[in-house]
Coordinates of N, CA and C in Angstrom, one line a residue:
X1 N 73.1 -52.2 88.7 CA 72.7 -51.1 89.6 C 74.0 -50.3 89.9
X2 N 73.8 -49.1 89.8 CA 74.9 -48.1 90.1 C 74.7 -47.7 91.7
X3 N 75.8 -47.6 92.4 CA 75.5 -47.3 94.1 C 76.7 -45.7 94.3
X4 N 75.5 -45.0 94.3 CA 76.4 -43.6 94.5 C 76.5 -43.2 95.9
X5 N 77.5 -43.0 96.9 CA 78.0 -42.3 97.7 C 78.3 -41.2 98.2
X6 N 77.5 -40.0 98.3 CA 78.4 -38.6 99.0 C 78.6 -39.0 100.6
X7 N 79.5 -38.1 100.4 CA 80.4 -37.6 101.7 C 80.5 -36.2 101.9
X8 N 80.8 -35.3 103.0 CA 81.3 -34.4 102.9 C 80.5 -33.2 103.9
X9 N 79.6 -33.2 103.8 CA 78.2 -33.0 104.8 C 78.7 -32.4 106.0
X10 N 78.4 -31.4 106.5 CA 78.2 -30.8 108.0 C 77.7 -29.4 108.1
X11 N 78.0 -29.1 109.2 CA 77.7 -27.6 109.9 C 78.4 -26.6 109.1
X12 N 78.3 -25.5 109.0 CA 79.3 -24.3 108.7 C 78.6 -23.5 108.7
X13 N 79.6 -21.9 109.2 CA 79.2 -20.5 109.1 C 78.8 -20.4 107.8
X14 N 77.7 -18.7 107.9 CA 78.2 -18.2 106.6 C 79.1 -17.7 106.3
X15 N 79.6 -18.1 105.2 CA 80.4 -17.4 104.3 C 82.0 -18.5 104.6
X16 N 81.1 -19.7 104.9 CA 82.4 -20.9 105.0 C 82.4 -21.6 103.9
X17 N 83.3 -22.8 103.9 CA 83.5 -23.9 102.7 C 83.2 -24.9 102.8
X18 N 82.8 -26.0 102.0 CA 82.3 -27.7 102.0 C 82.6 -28.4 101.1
X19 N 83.6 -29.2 100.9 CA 83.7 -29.8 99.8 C 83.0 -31.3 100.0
X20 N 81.9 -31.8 98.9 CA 81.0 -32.8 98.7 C 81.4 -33.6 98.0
X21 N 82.0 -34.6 98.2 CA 82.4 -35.9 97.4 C 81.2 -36.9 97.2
X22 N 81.4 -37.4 95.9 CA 80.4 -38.6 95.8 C 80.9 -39.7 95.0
X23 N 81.4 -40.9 95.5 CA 81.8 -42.3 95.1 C 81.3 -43.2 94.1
X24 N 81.9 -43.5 93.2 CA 80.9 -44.1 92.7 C 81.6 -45.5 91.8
X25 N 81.4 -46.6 91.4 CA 82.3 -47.6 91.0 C 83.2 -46.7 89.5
X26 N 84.4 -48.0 89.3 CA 85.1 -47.7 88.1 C 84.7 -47.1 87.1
X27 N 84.7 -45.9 86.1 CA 84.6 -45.7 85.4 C 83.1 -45.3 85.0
X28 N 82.1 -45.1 86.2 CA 81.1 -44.9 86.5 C 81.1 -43.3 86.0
X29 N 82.3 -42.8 86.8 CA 82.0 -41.2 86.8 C 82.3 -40.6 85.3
X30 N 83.5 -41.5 84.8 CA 84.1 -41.0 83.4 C 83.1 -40.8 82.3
X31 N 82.1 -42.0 82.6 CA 81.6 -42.8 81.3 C 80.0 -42.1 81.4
X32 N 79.3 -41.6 82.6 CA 78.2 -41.2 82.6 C 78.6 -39.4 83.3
X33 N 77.2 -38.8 82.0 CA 76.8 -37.5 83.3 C 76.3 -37.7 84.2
X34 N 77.2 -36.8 84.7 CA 76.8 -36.9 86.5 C 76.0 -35.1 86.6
X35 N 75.6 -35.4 88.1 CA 75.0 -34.3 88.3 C 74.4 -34.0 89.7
X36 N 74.7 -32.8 90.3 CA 74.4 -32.6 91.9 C 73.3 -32.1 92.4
X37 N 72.0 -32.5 93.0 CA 71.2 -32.0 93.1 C 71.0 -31.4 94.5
X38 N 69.8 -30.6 95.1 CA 69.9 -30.4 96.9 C 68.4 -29.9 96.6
X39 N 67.7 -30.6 98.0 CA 66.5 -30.6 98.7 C 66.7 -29.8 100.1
X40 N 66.0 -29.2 100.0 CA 65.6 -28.5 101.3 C 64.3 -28.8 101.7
X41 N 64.2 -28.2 103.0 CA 63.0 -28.8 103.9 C 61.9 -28.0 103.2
X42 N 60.6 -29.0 102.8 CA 59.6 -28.4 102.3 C 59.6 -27.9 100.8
X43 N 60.4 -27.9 100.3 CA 61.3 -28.0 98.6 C 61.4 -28.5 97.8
X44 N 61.1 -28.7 96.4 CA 61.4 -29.7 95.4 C 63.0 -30.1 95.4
X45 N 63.4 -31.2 95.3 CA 65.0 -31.3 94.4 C 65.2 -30.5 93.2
X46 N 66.6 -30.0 93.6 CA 66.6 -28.9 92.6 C 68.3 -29.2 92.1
X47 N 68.4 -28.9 90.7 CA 69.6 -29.1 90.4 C 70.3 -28.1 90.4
X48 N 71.7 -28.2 90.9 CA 72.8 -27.8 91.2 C 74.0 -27.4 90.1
X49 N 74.6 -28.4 90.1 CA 75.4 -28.5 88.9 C 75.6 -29.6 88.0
X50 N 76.3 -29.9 86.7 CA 76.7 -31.0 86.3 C 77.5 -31.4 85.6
X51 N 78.1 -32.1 85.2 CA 79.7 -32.6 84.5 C 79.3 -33.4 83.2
X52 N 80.1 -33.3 82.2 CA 80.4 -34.3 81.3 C 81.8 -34.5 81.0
X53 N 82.6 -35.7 81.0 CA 83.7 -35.6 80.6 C 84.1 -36.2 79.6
X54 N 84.6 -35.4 78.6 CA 84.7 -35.6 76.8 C 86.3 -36.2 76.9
X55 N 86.5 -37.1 75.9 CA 87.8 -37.5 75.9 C 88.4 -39.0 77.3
X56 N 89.1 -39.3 76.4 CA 89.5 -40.7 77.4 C 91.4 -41.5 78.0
X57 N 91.7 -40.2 78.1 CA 93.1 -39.9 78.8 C 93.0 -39.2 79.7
X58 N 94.0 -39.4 80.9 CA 94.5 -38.3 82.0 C 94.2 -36.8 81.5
X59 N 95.1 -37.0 80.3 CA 95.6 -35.6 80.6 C 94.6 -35.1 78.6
X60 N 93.9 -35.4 78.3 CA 93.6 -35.1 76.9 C 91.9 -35.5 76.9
X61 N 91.4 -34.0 77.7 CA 90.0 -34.6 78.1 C 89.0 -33.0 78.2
X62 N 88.0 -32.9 77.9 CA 87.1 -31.4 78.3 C 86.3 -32.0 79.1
X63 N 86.0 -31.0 80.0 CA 84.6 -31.4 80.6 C 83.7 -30.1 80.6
X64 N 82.4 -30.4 80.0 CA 81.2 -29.7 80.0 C 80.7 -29.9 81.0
X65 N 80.7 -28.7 82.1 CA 79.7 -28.1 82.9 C 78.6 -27.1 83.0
X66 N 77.6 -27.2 83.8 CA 76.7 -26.5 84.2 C 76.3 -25.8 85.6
X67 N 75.8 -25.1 85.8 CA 75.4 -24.2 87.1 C 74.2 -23.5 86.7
X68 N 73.5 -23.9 88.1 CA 72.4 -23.2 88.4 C 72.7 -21.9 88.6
X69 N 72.1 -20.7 88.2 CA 72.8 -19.2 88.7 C 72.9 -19.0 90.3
X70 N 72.3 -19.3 91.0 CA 72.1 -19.2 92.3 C 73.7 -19.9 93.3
X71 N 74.1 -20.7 91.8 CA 75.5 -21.5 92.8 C 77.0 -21.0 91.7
X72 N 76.3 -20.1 90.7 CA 77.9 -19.9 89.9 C 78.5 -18.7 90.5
X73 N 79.8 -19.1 90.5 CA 80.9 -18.2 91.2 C 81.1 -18.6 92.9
X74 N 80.7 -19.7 93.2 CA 80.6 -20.3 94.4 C 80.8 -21.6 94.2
X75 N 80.1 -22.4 93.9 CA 80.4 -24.0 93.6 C 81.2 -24.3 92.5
X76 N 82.1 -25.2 92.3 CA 82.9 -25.9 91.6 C 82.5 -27.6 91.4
X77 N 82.0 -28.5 90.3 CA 82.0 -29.5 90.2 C 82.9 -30.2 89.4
X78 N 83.6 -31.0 89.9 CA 85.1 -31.7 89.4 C 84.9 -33.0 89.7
X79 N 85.9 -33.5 89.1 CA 85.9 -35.4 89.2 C 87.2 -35.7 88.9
X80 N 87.9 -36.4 89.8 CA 89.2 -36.9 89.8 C 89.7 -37.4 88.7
X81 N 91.0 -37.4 88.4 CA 91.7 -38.2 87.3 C 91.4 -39.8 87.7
X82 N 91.6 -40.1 88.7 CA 91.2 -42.2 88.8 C 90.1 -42.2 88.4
X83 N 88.9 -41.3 88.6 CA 87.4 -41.3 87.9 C 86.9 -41.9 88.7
X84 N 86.5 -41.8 90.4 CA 86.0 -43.0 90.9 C 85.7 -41.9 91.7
X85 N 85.5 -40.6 91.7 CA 84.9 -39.8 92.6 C 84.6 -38.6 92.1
X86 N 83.6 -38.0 92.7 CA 82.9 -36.8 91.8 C 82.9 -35.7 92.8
X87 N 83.1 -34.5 92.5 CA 82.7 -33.2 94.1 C 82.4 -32.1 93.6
X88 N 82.0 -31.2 94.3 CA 81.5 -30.1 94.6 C 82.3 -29.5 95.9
X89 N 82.7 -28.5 95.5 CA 83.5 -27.6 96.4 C 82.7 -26.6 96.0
X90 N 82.1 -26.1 97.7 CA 81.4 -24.8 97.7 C 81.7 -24.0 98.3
X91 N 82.5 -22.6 98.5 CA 82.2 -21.4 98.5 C 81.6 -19.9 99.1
X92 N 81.6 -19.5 100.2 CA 80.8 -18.3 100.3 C 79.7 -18.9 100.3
X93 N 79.4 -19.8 101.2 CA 78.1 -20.5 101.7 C 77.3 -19.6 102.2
X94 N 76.1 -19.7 102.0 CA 74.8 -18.8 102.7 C 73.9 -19.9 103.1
X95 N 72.9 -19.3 104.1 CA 72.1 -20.0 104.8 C 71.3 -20.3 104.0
X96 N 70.8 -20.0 103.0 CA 69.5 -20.4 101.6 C 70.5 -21.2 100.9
X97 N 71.7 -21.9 101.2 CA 72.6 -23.3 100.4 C 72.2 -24.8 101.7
X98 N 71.5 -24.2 102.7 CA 71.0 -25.4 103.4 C 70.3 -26.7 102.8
X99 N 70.6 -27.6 102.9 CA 69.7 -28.5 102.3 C 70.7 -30.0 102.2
X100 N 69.7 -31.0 101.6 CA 70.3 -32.4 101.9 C 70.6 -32.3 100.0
X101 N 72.4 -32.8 99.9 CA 72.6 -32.9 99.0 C 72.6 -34.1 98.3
X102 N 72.5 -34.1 97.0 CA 72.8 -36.0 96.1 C 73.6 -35.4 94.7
X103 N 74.1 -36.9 94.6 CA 74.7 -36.9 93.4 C 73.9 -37.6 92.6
X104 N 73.6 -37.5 91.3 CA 72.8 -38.6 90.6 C 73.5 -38.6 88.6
X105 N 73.3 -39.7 88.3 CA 74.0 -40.4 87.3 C 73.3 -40.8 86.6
X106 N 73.6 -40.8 84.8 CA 72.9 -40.7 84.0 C 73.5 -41.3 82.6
X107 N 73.4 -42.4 81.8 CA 74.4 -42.7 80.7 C 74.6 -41.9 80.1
X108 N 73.7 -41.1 79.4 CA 73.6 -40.1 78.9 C 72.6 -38.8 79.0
X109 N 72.8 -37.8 79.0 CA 71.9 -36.7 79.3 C 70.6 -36.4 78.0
X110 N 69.7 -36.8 77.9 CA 68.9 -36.6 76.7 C 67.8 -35.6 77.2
X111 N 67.8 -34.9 78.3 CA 67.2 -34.2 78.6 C 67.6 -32.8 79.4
X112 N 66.9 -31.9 80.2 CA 67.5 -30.9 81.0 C 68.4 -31.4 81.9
X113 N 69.9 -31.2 82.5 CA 70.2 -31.2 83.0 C 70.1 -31.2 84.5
X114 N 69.0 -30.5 84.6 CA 68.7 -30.1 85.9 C 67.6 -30.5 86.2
X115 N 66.9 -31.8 86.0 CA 65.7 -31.9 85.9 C 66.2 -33.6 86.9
X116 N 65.1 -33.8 87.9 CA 65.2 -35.2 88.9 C 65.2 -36.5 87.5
X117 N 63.8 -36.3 86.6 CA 63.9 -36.9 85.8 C 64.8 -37.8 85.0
X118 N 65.5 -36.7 84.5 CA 66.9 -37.2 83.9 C 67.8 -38.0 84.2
X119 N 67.9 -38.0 85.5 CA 69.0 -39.0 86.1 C 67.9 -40.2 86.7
X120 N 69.0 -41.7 86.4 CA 67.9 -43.0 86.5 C 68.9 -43.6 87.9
X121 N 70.0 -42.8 88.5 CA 70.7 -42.8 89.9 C 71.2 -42.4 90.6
X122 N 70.9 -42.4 92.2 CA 71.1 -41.3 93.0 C 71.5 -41.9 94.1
X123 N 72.3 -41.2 94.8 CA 72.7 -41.4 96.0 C 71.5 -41.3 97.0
X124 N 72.4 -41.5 98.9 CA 71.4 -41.0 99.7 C 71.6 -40.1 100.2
X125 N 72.2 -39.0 100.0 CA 72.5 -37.5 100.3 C 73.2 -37.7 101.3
X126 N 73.6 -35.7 101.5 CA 74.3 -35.6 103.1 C 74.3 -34.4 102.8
X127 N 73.6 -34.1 104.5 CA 73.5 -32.8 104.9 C 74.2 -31.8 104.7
X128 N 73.7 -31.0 104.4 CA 74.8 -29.4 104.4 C 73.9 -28.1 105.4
X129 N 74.1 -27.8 106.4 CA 73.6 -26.5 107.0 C 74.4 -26.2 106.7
X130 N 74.0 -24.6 106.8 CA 74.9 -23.5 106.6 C 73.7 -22.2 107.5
X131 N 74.3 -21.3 108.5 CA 74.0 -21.5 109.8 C 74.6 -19.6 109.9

């Protein structure tokens, strides 16, 4: 069983910032796509963004990402060099970015990206208003 973690969750203006961390065991983050979903009230889960990271050094590695259009040029998804943590740094927040966010994890992506389906682990979210 994989136990995913975010952090990072609260209040903010529009047109403020939140950076979303999500924990996850050793080599959890390196070794699987990851990927950020958010629910809002009355909403399907909807995907956000997502990571792959190619390569198995510090410093000698690509990572393939994804964005929803609704969050490109605003959100950033990154993952630490230790590999033991995953985020989203968001951006020029607006009140339609409200919603409960998750991280969810995948050995491999064999399907859309952005689809609940796809990922077989998920965190228990954390709040994001934006207000």
């Amino acid at each position: 069983h994989v136990q995913l973690v975010e952090s990072g969750g609260g209040s903010v203006q529009a047109g403020g910032s939140l950076r979303l961390s999500c924990s996850a065991p050793k080599n959890i983050i390196s070794d699987y796509f990851m990927g950020w979903f958010r629910q809002a009230p009355g909403k399907e889960r909807e995907g956000v963004a997502s990571i792959d990271r190619y390569g198995r050094t510090k410093t000698d590695y690509i990572d393939s990402v994804n964005y929803e259009d609704f969050v490109k040029g605003r959100f950033t998804i990154s993952q630490d060099n230790a590999k033991t943590t995953l985020y989203l740094q968001m951006n020029s927040l607006k009140p339609e970015d409200t919603a409960v966010y998750y991280c969810a994890a995948i050995i491999q992506c064999r399907a859309n990206w952005d689809e609940t389906g796809t990922y077989n682990y998920w965190g228990q979210g954390t709040q994001v208003t934006v207000s």
